[in-house]
Coordinates of C-alpha atoms in Angstrom, one line a residue:
M22 CA 4.4 80.4 147.9
C23 CA 2.1 78.2 145.7
G24 CA 2.9 75.4 142.5
I25 CA 2.1 76.6 139.1
L26 CA 1.7 73.2 136.2
F27 CA -0.3 74.3 132.2
S28 CA -1.2 72.9 129.6
L29 CA -1.8 73.0 126.6
A30 CA -2.2 70.3 124.4
T31 CA -4.2 69.5 121.1
R32 CA -4.8 66.0 119.0
E33 CA -0.8 67.0 117.4
Y34 CA 0.5 68.2 120.5
S35 CA 0.0 65.6 123.9
V36 CA 1.1 65.6 127.3
N37 CA 3.2 63.1 127.9
Q38 CA 1.4 61.6 131.4
N39 CA 4.6 60.3 133.0
E40 CA 5.4 63.8 133.3
W41 CA 2.5 65.8 134.4
E42 CA 2.2 63.5 136.8
V43 CA 6.0 63.7 138.0
L44 CA 5.1 67.9 137.8
K45 CA 2.1 67.7 139.9
E46 CA 4.4 65.7 142.5
L47 CA 6.4 67.9 142.4
N48 CA 4.9 71.1 142.4
T49 CA 2.6 69.3 146.2
R50 CA 5.6 69.4 147.9
R51 CA 5.8 73.6 146.9
G52 CA 2.1 74.0 148.1
P53 CA 1.0 71.7 150.5
D54 CA -1.6 72.1 151.8
S55 CA -4.3 72.6 149.3
Q56 CA -4.3 71.0 145.7
N57 CA -6.7 71.2 142.7
L58 CA -7.0 71.1 138.6
K59 CA -8.8 72.8 136.3
Q60 CA -9.1 71.2 133.8
V61 CA -10.7 73.5 130.3
Q62 CA -12.1 72.7 126.5
S63 CA -11.4 74.4 124.2
C64 CA -11.7 74.8 120.6
N65 CA -9.7 77.9 118.0
C66 CA -10.9 79.4 114.9
S67 CA -10.6 76.1 112.6
K68 CA -13.2 74.1 115.4
E69 CA -9.7 72.2 116.3
D70 CA -10.6 70.5 120.4
L71 CA -8.3 72.5 122.0
S72 CA -7.5 71.1 125.6
L73 CA -6.1 73.3 129.0
Q74 CA -5.4 72.6 132.0
F75 CA -4.5 74.2 134.9
F76 CA -3.0 72.9 138.5
S77 CA -2.8 75.0 141.8
T78 CA -1.2 74.0 144.8
V79 CA -0.8 76.3 148.3
L80 CA 1.3 76.8 150.4
H81 CA -0.5 79.3 153.4
L82 CA 0.5 82.5 154.0
R83 CA -2.0 85.0 153.2
G84 CA -5.3 85.4 154.4
A85 CA -7.6 84.0 157.6
N86 CA -7.9 80.7 155.5
V87 CA -6.5 78.5 152.6
V88 CA -8.0 79.9 149.2
P89 CA -7.8 77.1 147.0
Q90 CA -6.5 77.4 143.3
P91 CA -6.9 77.8 140.6
L92 CA -9.5 80.6 140.6
C93 CA -12.5 81.0 138.8
G94 CA -14.1 83.2 138.3
P95 CA -18.0 82.4 138.5
Y96 CA -19.4 84.4 136.2
T97 CA -17.2 84.1 133.8
G98 CA -15.4 81.1 133.6
N99 CA -11.6 83.1 134.2
I100 CA -8.6 81.0 135.5
L101 CA -5.8 82.3 137.5
C102 CA -2.9 80.5 138.8
W103 CA -0.9 82.8 141.4
N104 CA 1.9 82.4 142.9
G105 CA 3.2 85.3 145.0
E106 CA 2.8 88.2 147.0
I107 CA 0.7 91.4 146.5
F108 CA 3.1 94.7 148.7
G109 CA 1.5 96.7 146.8
G110 CA 0.6 99.1 144.0
I111 CA -3.2 96.6 144.4
N112 CA -4.4 97.6 147.1
V113 CA -4.8 94.3 150.2
E114 CA -5.4 94.2 153.5
F115 CA -4.5 92.9 156.7
G116 CA -5.6 89.9 156.5
Q117 CA -6.8 89.6 152.9
N118 CA -6.0 87.3 151.1
D119 CA -4.2 88.7 147.7
T120 CA -4.5 85.9 145.1
Q121 CA -9.0 86.7 146.3
V122 CA -7.7 90.5 145.7
L123 CA -6.6 90.2 142.5
M124 CA -8.7 88.1 141.5
D125 CA -11.6 90.8 141.5
T126 CA -9.5 93.2 140.3
L127 CA -9.3 91.5 136.8
E128 CA -12.3 90.0 136.6
K129 CA -13.3 94.7 136.8
A130 CA -11.3 94.0 133.9
S131 CA -12.1 94.8 130.3
S132 CA -10.0 94.8 128.3
E133 CA -6.0 93.8 127.8
I134 CA -4.9 97.4 129.4
E135 CA -6.8 96.9 131.6
I136 CA -5.1 93.1 132.3
L137 CA -2.1 94.4 131.9
S138 CA -1.5 97.7 134.0
A139 CA -3.1 95.8 136.7
L140 CA -0.4 93.5 137.1
Q141 CA 2.3 95.7 136.0
S142 CA 1.6 98.4 139.2
I143 CA 1.8 94.7 141.6
E144 CA 5.0 95.4 144.8
G145 CA 5.9 92.1 145.3
P146 CA 6.8 88.6 143.6
F147 CA 5.3 86.2 141.7
A148 CA 4.5 84.3 138.6
F149 CA 1.1 82.6 137.7
V150 CA -0.7 82.5 134.8
Y151 CA -3.9 83.3 134.1
Y152 CA -6.8 82.8 131.3
K153 CA -8.9 85.2 130.2
T154 CA -12.7 83.1 128.6
S155 CA -14.6 85.8 126.0
S156 CA -11.0 86.5 125.0
K157 CA -9.8 82.8 124.2
K158 CA -6.0 84.5 125.8
I159 CA -3.3 83.2 128.4
Y160 CA -0.9 85.4 129.8
F161 CA 1.4 84.6 132.2
G162 CA 4.7 85.6 133.1
R163 CA 7.5 86.5 135.9
D164 CA 7.5 89.9 138.2
C165 CA 10.8 92.1 136.6
L166 CA 13.1 91.4 138.6
G167 CA 11.9 87.6 138.2
R168 CA 11.3 86.3 142.4
R169 CA 9.5 83.1 141.4
S170 CA 10.2 80.9 139.3
L171 CA 8.0 79.9 136.3
L172 CA 9.5 77.0 133.8
W173 CA 8.7 76.3 130.3
L174 CA 9.2 73.5 128.1
R175 CA 9.5 73.4 123.9
S176 CA 8.5 70.8 122.8
D177 CA 8.0 70.1 118.4
K178 CA 6.0 67.2 119.0
G179 CA 4.2 67.7 122.8
A180 CA 2.0 70.4 124.7
F181 CA 3.0 73.6 125.9
M182 CA 3.0 73.6 129.4
L183 CA 4.5 75.4 131.8
S184 CA 6.0 75.1 136.0
S185 CA 6.6 76.4 139.5
V186 CA 9.4 73.3 139.1
G187 CA 11.1 71.1 136.3
K188 CA 12.2 67.8 135.3
A189 CA 15.6 66.8 133.2
K190 CA 16.0 64.9 130.5
T191 CA 16.6 61.3 130.6
N192 CA 17.1 60.6 127.3
Q193 CA 19.8 62.7 126.2
D194 CA 18.3 62.4 122.3
D195 CA 15.0 64.7 123.7
P196 CA 14.5 68.1 122.4
D197 CA 11.7 68.8 123.8
V198 CA 13.7 71.2 126.6
W199 CA 12.7 72.7 130.2
E200 CA 14.6 76.6 130.5
E201 CA 13.3 79.5 133.1
V202 CA 10.8 81.9 131.4
P203 CA 12.7 84.9 131.2
A204 CA 11.6 87.5 133.0
N205 CA 11.6 89.6 130.1
G206 CA 7.7 90.5 130.7
I207 CA 4.2 89.3 130.6
Y208 CA 3.3 86.8 127.7
S209 CA 0.7 85.7 126.0
I210 CA -1.2 82.6 123.5
D211 CA -4.0 83.8 121.4
L212 CA -6.1 80.7 120.8
N213 CA -7.9 82.6 118.8
T214 CA -5.0 83.4 115.8
D215 CA -6.6 81.2 112.3
I216 CA -1.8 79.2 113.2
L217 CA -2.8 78.4 108.8
A218 CA -2.8 81.6 108.0
L219 CA 0.4 82.4 109.3
E220 CA 3.8 83.9 106.9
E221 CA 5.8 86.2 109.0
P222 CA 8.5 83.8 111.4
N223 CA 8.4 84.0 115.7
E224 CA 11.4 83.6 116.6
L225 CA 9.8 83.4 120.2
P226 CA 9.5 79.3 120.7
K227 CA 5.3 78.5 119.9
A228 CA 3.0 76.4 121.9
C229 CA 1.2 73.3 119.6
G230 CA 1.5 75.8 117.3
Y231 CA 0.7 79.1 118.6
P232 CA 2.6 82.0 118.3
L233 CA 3.7 83.4 122.2
N234 CA 3.4 87.9 121.6
L235 CA 6.1 89.8 124.2
F236 CA 4.3 92.6 126.5
P237 CA 8.6 93.2 128.3
W238 CA 9.9 95.3 130.4
A239 CA 11.4 99.1 129.7
Y240 CA 12.2 101.7 130.6
I241 CA 10.1 104.3 131.0
E242 CA 10.9 108.2 131.5
N243 CA 9.5 111.7 129.9
Y244 CA 6.0 109.0 128.9
D245 CA 2.8 108.4 130.2
K246 CA 2.3 104.8 130.3
L247 CA -1.3 104.2 128.9
D248 CA 0.6 105.4 126.5
M249 CA 3.1 102.5 126.4
L250 CA 0.7 99.9 127.7
K251 CA -1.2 100.7 124.5
K252 CA 1.6 100.6 122.6
G253 CA 2.7 96.9 123.9
K254 CA 5.3 98.0 126.6
L255 CA 5.2 97.7 130.7
S256 CA 6.5 100.2 132.6
F257 CA 10.0 99.3 135.0
P258 CA 8.7 100.1 138.9
F259 CA 12.2 102.0 138.7
P260 CA 14.3 104.3 136.8
R261 CA 18.3 104.2 135.6
L262 CA 20.7 104.9 137.8
N263 CA 21.9 108.8 138.8
A264 CA 24.2 108.6 137.1
T265 CA 25.2 112.4 138.3
L266 CA 29.7 112.8 138.9
P267 CA 30.3 113.0 142.4
D268 CA 32.6 115.5 142.5
H269 CA 35.1 114.0 145.8
E270 CA 38.8 113.9 145.8
I271 CA 41.0 111.0 146.4
I272 CA 41.9 110.4 150.3
D273 CA 45.5 109.9 150.9
E274 CA 45.8 106.5 151.8
A275 CA 46.2 107.8 156.1
N276 CA 42.5 108.1 156.0
A277 CA 41.4 105.2 153.8
D278 CA 40.8 102.8 156.7
I279 CA 38.5 105.9 158.9
E280 CA 35.1 105.9 158.3
P281 CA 33.8 109.2 156.6
P282 CA 31.8 112.1 158.7
I283 CA 28.7 112.6 158.2
D284 CA 26.9 115.4 156.2
V285 CA 23.4 116.7 155.7
N286 CA 22.8 114.4 153.1
M287 CA 24.4 112.0 154.3
E288 CA 22.1 111.6 157.3
K289 CA 19.1 112.7 155.3
A290 CA 19.5 109.1 153.3
I291 CA 19.9 107.4 156.4
T292 CA 17.3 108.4 157.5
E293 CA 15.4 107.3 154.4
F294 CA 16.9 104.5 153.9
K295 CA 15.9 103.2 157.2
S296 CA 12.9 104.5 156.6
V297 CA 12.4 102.4 153.7
L298 CA 13.9 99.6 153.5
G299 CA 12.1 99.1 157.5
E300 CA 8.7 99.4 155.7
S301 CA 9.7 97.3 153.0
V302 CA 10.7 94.4 155.5
K303 CA 7.4 95.2 157.5
K304 CA 5.5 94.5 154.6
R305 CA 7.4 91.5 154.8
V306 CA 6.9 90.2 158.4
A307 CA 4.1 92.1 160.1
D308 CA 0.9 89.6 158.2
I309 CA 1.9 86.4 158.7
P310 CA -0.8 84.1 159.5
Y311 CA -1.2 82.1 163.0
L312 CA -0.4 78.5 161.6
D313 CA -0.4 75.6 165.1
T314 CA 3.3 75.8 165.4
K315 CA 3.4 75.6 168.9
G316 CA 4.3 78.7 169.2
Q317 CA 7.6 78.3 167.3
A318 CA 8.6 81.0 165.2
R319 CA 6.6 82.4 162.1
V320 CA 9.7 84.5 161.1
A321 CA 13.3 83.5 160.8
I322 CA 16.3 84.5 158.9
L323 CA 18.9 83.2 156.2
F324 CA 21.3 84.6 158.6
S325 CA 26.0 84.1 158.0
G326 CA 25.7 87.8 161.2
G327 CA 26.9 88.9 157.6
L328 CA 26.5 92.6 157.4
D329 CA 22.7 92.4 154.8
C330 CA 21.4 89.6 156.5
I331 CA 21.5 90.4 160.6
C332 CA 20.1 94.2 160.0
L333 CA 16.6 93.0 158.5
A334 CA 16.7 90.6 161.7
A335 CA 16.9 93.7 163.3
L336 CA 14.4 95.4 161.2
A337 CA 12.1 92.4 162.0
N338 CA 12.7 92.6 164.9
Q339 CA 10.3 95.6 165.7
Y340 CA 7.4 94.9 163.6
L341 CA 7.4 91.2 165.0
P342 CA 5.3 90.8 169.1
M343 CA 8.3 90.5 171.7
S344 CA 6.3 87.8 172.5
E345 CA 7.6 85.8 169.0
S346 CA 11.1 84.3 168.8
I347 CA 12.7 84.9 165.6
D348 CA 14.8 81.8 164.3
L349 CA 18.5 82.9 162.9
L350 CA 19.0 80.2 160.1
N351 CA 23.4 79.4 160.0
V352 CA 24.7 76.5 158.3
A353 CA 27.4 74.8 157.8
F354 CA 29.0 72.1 156.0
E355 CA 31.4 68.5 157.0
N356 CA 34.1 69.7 153.9
P357 CA 36.2 66.9 153.7
R358 CA 38.8 68.5 151.1
A359 CA 38.9 71.2 153.6
E360 CA 39.9 69.4 157.1
K361 CA 42.6 67.2 155.0
A362 CA 43.9 70.8 154.2
K363 CA 44.3 71.9 157.2
T364 CA 46.1 68.1 158.2
Q365 CA 48.6 68.2 154.9
T366 CA 52.4 69.1 156.5
P367 CA 53.0 73.3 154.6
K368 CA 56.2 72.4 151.9
K369 CA 59.6 72.3 153.6
S370 CA 61.1 76.1 152.7
K371 CA 64.7 75.2 151.0
K372 CA 67.2 77.9 152.9
R373 CA 67.5 75.8 157.0
N374 CA 66.9 78.2 159.3
P375 CA 67.3 75.5 163.0
K376 CA 65.8 78.6 164.6
K377 CA 63.1 79.8 163.0
N378 CA 61.9 76.1 161.9
Q379 CA 61.2 75.4 166.1
T380 CA 59.5 78.7 166.3
E381 CA 57.8 77.5 163.5
A382 CA 56.9 74.0 164.7
V383 CA 55.8 75.9 168.1
K384 CA 53.0 78.0 166.4
K385 CA 52.0 75.1 164.2
E386 CA 51.7 73.2 167.3
Q387 CA 50.0 75.5 169.2
K388 CA 47.4 76.2 166.3
D389 CA 46.8 72.6 165.7
V390 CA 45.5 72.4 170.1
Q391 CA 43.5 75.0 168.8
E392 CA 42.2 72.9 165.3
S393 CA 41.8 70.8 168.3
K394 CA 39.1 72.1 170.2
R395 CA 37.1 73.7 167.7
S396 CA 35.1 72.9 165.7
I397 CA 34.6 71.4 162.3
Y398 CA 30.9 73.6 161.6
D399 CA 33.1 76.2 163.1
T400 CA 32.4 77.7 159.6
P401 CA 33.4 81.5 159.2
D402 CA 29.3 81.6 158.6
R403 CA 28.9 80.4 161.8
L404 CA 31.9 82.4 163.8
T405 CA 30.1 85.4 162.0
G406 CA 26.8 83.8 163.4
K407 CA 28.0 83.0 167.4
A408 CA 28.9 87.2 166.9
G409 CA 25.7 88.7 165.3
V410 CA 23.3 86.9 167.4
E411 CA 24.7 88.4 170.3
E412 CA 24.8 91.9 168.9
L413 CA 21.3 90.7 168.1
R414 CA 20.3 89.8 172.0
Q415 CA 23.0 93.0 173.1
I416 CA 19.7 95.9 171.3
A417 CA 16.9 93.4 171.6
P418 CA 17.4 91.5 175.2
D419 CA 13.4 90.4 175.1
R420 CA 13.1 89.1 172.4
T421 CA 14.4 85.2 171.8
W422 CA 16.6 84.5 169.4
N423 CA 16.6 81.2 168.2
F424 CA 19.2 80.9 167.3
V425 CA 19.4 77.4 164.8
E426 CA 22.7 75.1 164.4
I427 CA 22.3 73.3 161.4
N428 CA 24.9 70.9 161.2
V429 CA 25.2 68.8 157.4
P430 CA 28.4 65.9 157.5
Y431 CA 29.1 64.9 154.9
P432 CA 27.2 61.7 154.1
E433 CA 23.8 63.7 154.6
A434 CA 24.7 65.8 151.7
M435 CA 25.6 63.2 149.3
E436 CA 22.4 62.1 150.2
Y437 CA 20.2 64.8 149.0
R438 CA 23.0 65.9 146.4
Q439 CA 20.7 64.3 143.6
R440 CA 17.4 66.2 144.3
I441 CA 18.9 69.3 145.1
I442 CA 20.5 68.3 141.1
D443 CA 17.1 67.9 140.0
R444 CA 15.2 70.6 142.7
M445 CA 18.1 73.9 140.8
F446 CA 17.0 72.2 137.1
P447 CA 17.5 73.2 134.5
L448 CA 21.4 75.3 136.2
D449 CA 23.6 73.4 136.7
T450 CA 27.0 73.5 137.1
V451 CA 29.2 73.0 140.1
M452 CA 28.3 76.4 142.3
D453 CA 25.2 76.7 141.7
L454 CA 24.7 73.3 144.0
S455 CA 27.6 75.0 145.8
I456 CA 24.8 77.3 147.4
A457 CA 21.9 75.3 146.4
M458 CA 23.5 73.1 148.7
A459 CA 23.7 75.8 151.4
F460 CA 20.4 77.4 150.9
W461 CA 18.6 73.7 150.6
F462 CA 19.5 72.5 153.7
A463 CA 19.6 75.9 155.3
S464 CA 15.3 76.8 154.9
R465 CA 15.2 72.6 155.9
G466 CA 15.4 74.3 159.4
K467 CA 16.9 71.1 161.5
G468 CA 19.9 71.5 163.7
V469 CA 20.8 72.9 167.1
I470 CA 20.0 75.6 169.4
H471 CA 21.7 76.7 172.3
T472 CA 19.8 77.2 176.0
Q473 CA 21.7 77.6 179.0
D474 CA 23.5 74.5 179.7
Q475 CA 21.6 72.2 177.1
V476 CA 22.1 71.7 173.2
V477 CA 18.2 70.9 172.0
D478 CA 17.3 69.7 168.8
Y479 CA 15.0 72.0 167.2
E480 CA 13.7 72.7 163.5
S481 CA 12.3 75.1 162.5
H482 CA 8.5 75.6 160.4
A483 CA 8.6 79.6 160.3
R484 CA 7.1 79.1 157.2
V485 CA 8.6 82.8 155.7
L486 CA 12.2 83.3 155.5
I487 CA 13.8 86.2 154.8
S488 CA 17.0 86.7 152.6
G489 CA 19.7 89.6 152.4
L490 CA 19.7 89.0 148.9
G491 CA 20.1 92.4 146.4
A492 CA 22.4 94.4 149.3
D493 CA 25.6 93.3 146.8
E494 CA 24.0 93.8 143.6
Q495 CA 22.6 97.4 144.6
L496 CA 25.6 98.9 146.8
G497 CA 28.9 98.0 145.4
G498 CA 29.5 94.9 147.9
Y499 CA 30.9 93.1 145.3
S500 CA 35.2 93.3 144.7
R501 CA 34.1 93.5 141.2
H502 CA 32.2 96.9 141.8
R503 CA 36.1 97.7 143.1
E504 CA 38.1 96.8 140.1
A505 CA 35.9 99.4 139.0
F506 CA 36.1 101.8 140.5
R507 CA 40.1 101.3 140.3
H508 CA 40.0 101.2 136.7
G509 CA 37.6 104.2 135.9
S510 CA 36.7 105.8 139.0
W511 CA 33.3 107.1 139.4
E512 CA 31.7 107.0 136.2
R513 CA 33.1 102.8 135.4
L514 CA 31.3 102.2 139.3
I515 CA 27.9 103.4 137.9
Q516 CA 27.8 101.4 134.5
E517 CA 29.2 98.3 136.9
T518 CA 25.7 98.8 139.6
Q519 CA 23.7 100.0 136.4
L520 CA 24.9 95.8 134.8
D521 CA 23.7 94.7 138.0
V522 CA 20.9 96.1 138.9
D523 CA 19.9 95.5 135.3
R524 CA 21.0 90.9 135.4
I525 CA 19.1 91.1 138.9
S526 CA 16.1 89.7 136.9
T527 CA 18.4 87.2 134.4
R528 CA 20.7 85.5 137.5
N529 CA 19.4 82.6 139.8
L530 CA 17.2 84.3 141.7
G531 CA 15.0 81.8 140.5
R532 CA 16.7 78.8 141.5
D533 CA 16.5 79.4 144.6
D534 CA 12.8 79.8 144.7
R535 CA 12.7 76.2 143.4
I536 CA 15.6 75.4 146.2
M537 CA 14.2 76.8 149.3
S538 CA 10.5 76.3 148.1
D539 CA 10.9 72.2 147.9
H540 CA 10.3 72.6 151.7
G541 CA 6.8 74.1 152.1
K542 CA 9.1 77.4 152.5
E543 CA 9.2 80.8 151.1
V544 CA 11.7 83.3 150.8
R545 CA 11.3 86.7 150.7
F546 CA 14.0 89.3 149.3
P547 CA 13.0 93.2 151.4
F548 CA 16.4 94.9 149.7
L549 CA 13.8 93.6 146.6
S550 CA 11.1 95.4 146.8
T551 CA 10.5 97.6 144.1
Y552 CA 10.4 100.8 146.6
V553 CA 13.8 100.0 148.1
V554 CA 15.0 99.0 144.5
D555 CA 13.5 102.9 143.2
W556 CA 14.8 104.6 145.6
L557 CA 18.0 102.9 145.6
C558 CA 18.4 104.6 141.4
Q559 CA 17.3 107.7 142.7
Q560 CA 20.5 108.1 145.3
P561 CA 23.7 109.6 144.0
I562 CA 26.1 106.8 143.9
Q563 CA 28.3 108.4 146.7
L564 CA 25.8 108.4 149.1
K565 CA 25.7 104.4 148.3
M566 CA 28.9 103.2 148.1
D567 CA 32.5 105.8 148.8
L568 CA 34.9 102.8 147.4
R569 CA 38.5 105.2 147.7
Y570 CA 37.8 103.5 151.4
N571 CA 39.1 100.5 152.9
R572 CA 36.8 97.3 152.8
G573 CA 34.8 97.0 155.6
I574 CA 33.8 101.1 155.0
G575 CA 33.7 102.5 152.1
E576 CA 31.4 99.7 149.9
K577 CA 27.6 99.2 151.4
I578 CA 28.0 102.5 152.6
L579 CA 24.6 103.5 153.2
L580 CA 24.0 100.1 155.0
R581 CA 27.0 100.8 157.1
H582 CA 24.9 103.7 158.6
V583 CA 22.0 101.9 159.1
A584 CA 23.1 99.0 161.1
R585 CA 25.1 101.7 163.1
E586 CA 22.3 103.6 163.6
L587 CA 20.4 99.8 164.6
G588 CA 23.1 99.6 167.8
L589 CA 24.7 96.9 165.8
V590 CA 28.6 98.4 165.6
N591 CA 30.6 95.6 165.0
A592 CA 28.8 93.9 162.0
S593 CA 29.2 97.4 160.3
R594 CA 32.0 96.1 159.7
N595 CA 31.8 92.8 158.6
W596 CA 32.8 92.1 155.3
K597 CA 31.3 90.6 151.6
R598 CA 31.7 86.9 152.0
A599 CA 29.4 84.3 149.4
I600 CA 27.8 81.4 151.3
Q601 CA 29.2 78.5 149.4
F602 CA 32.5 79.4 150.9
G603 CA 31.1 80.7 154.2
A604 CA 29.3 77.7 154.7
K605 CA 31.9 75.8 153.7
T606 CA 29.9 73.4 150.1
A607 CA 32.3 75.4 147.6
K608 CA 34.3 72.3 146.2
M609 CA 33.4 69.6 148.8
T610 CA 32.6 67.5 145.9
G611 CA 35.3 68.3 143.6
E612 CA 37.6 65.9 143.4
S613 CA 40.0 68.1 141.2
R614 CA 41.3 71.3 141.7
S615 CA 40.6 72.8 137.8
E616 CA 37.2 72.8 138.6
K617 CA 35.4 75.9 138.5
G618 CA 32.5 77.9 139.4
Q619 CA 31.5 77.4 135.6
H620 CA 32.1 74.2 135.1
K621 CA 28.7 72.6 134.0
L622 CA 28.3 69.3 137.0
I623 CA 29.7 65.4 135.9
Q624 CA 26.0 63.9 135.4
E625 CA 26.9 59.7 137.2

């Protein structure tokens, strides 16, 4: 994980120095191990002076030693700011630093097509800025799934800027706007362009008057990738979904809650998916450097006890030395609104039945006694998390599983609320805050663990966080998938799933990156390895999900089979639950019941 900050300025379009210093500090939180600035003075075809600033911060996660950024070519003067991980496409040997390997690859590129070809081939999340001195071209962008944050500042009067994290404007009349760079391709700026001679308008934002050029990601089938690069298009590393319709018949309700038998096609899919997903996990956990953390875990799982994260935990167990512990980060919030709802007296029925009322009173009293014994932090995710870690301890009893109970009192949540709002910027809805708050406190890793009869304060120092995000989108985990199947059977379900895959890059991965990196941590998504996405896209829909069956069976049916193969029998029946409800951050701060997730936050 690294922080990127870049500016292109001229005499007419200057850098706001106060904003630059704030952004430097924010990016330093992402990369506490190294911070460096590289400045370049150049000129355009009109002999106008140009000023380029490259500021990079580094969180050491690859190789034996910290490799400071920006990286500069000793003979070429080329400059690279890299925030990403290379898990395939370009060969990075075990123990090598991937930033250095990428720079060496780019240094050998003699043309724009070779630069784009190298970047297109990378398997892994990334955001970057690269300056090619000889051609005076700046390249920047995000990977095709948008797994790393990169923002740009659109300005009609100031410098063009790129940053891993942004700053909300204090003056609402200020026309400058920070936005996420769309993960729709790789952008370039040609500083040799004669901007005075430009006639055709460009729909893309300009950088100090220079037009942006876009090399878009595209589904390319039956075409040579090199030919498409010559036409200015990048190839997605995965195809569209397999649209073959199954010939399955409708099943009756009596069988809808029974796990279907495993046929030869499903058995093959289970074996292959376990291998593909396992390899994805291996690449994300096995090559993390050992730092001075007094024997603590190198890897932590964002752990609700749900199907997705517990499968990743079980797979991580296979690829880490048994002597190492694994942290399971489970977050729960004190939610005053939810606690108040527990104590409210239900409305009385109009019809009075003394015997029935007496029975209900006894039941309520018993329930109140049970509730009084339960902690306010026994949220749904806490309960499934406790059950999940016990199952992991059964399949891997020699492993130390640190179940970190991260309990967040309401006053503490309010103390950090504004900081979290600032980090998730430019996203600004009620739902964004609910999710961001859960991720921010979970990734901070401060909680307690239970050791025998003691409760001990514990802080996870694992720099790599593993997330199960991406499973629901590809394996039919959302209620909208059931609705699509109910209204239009398999054909509509394929369309809905394709839509989900297409919009992964436009959803919230940039926000999650900004939130969790605020603690100097990096989040990795094994389900979003492009190799995993590629394999899943090729599979027939009925092997991934079979929504003729009820909840807990039909959705993510392939992953449920894998869970049972891993020995996670109980967890294989878990349902999908959004983190804001599982951790109880939903509507924690909202006073109005009419407040919806898509509503904008009220500025204080």
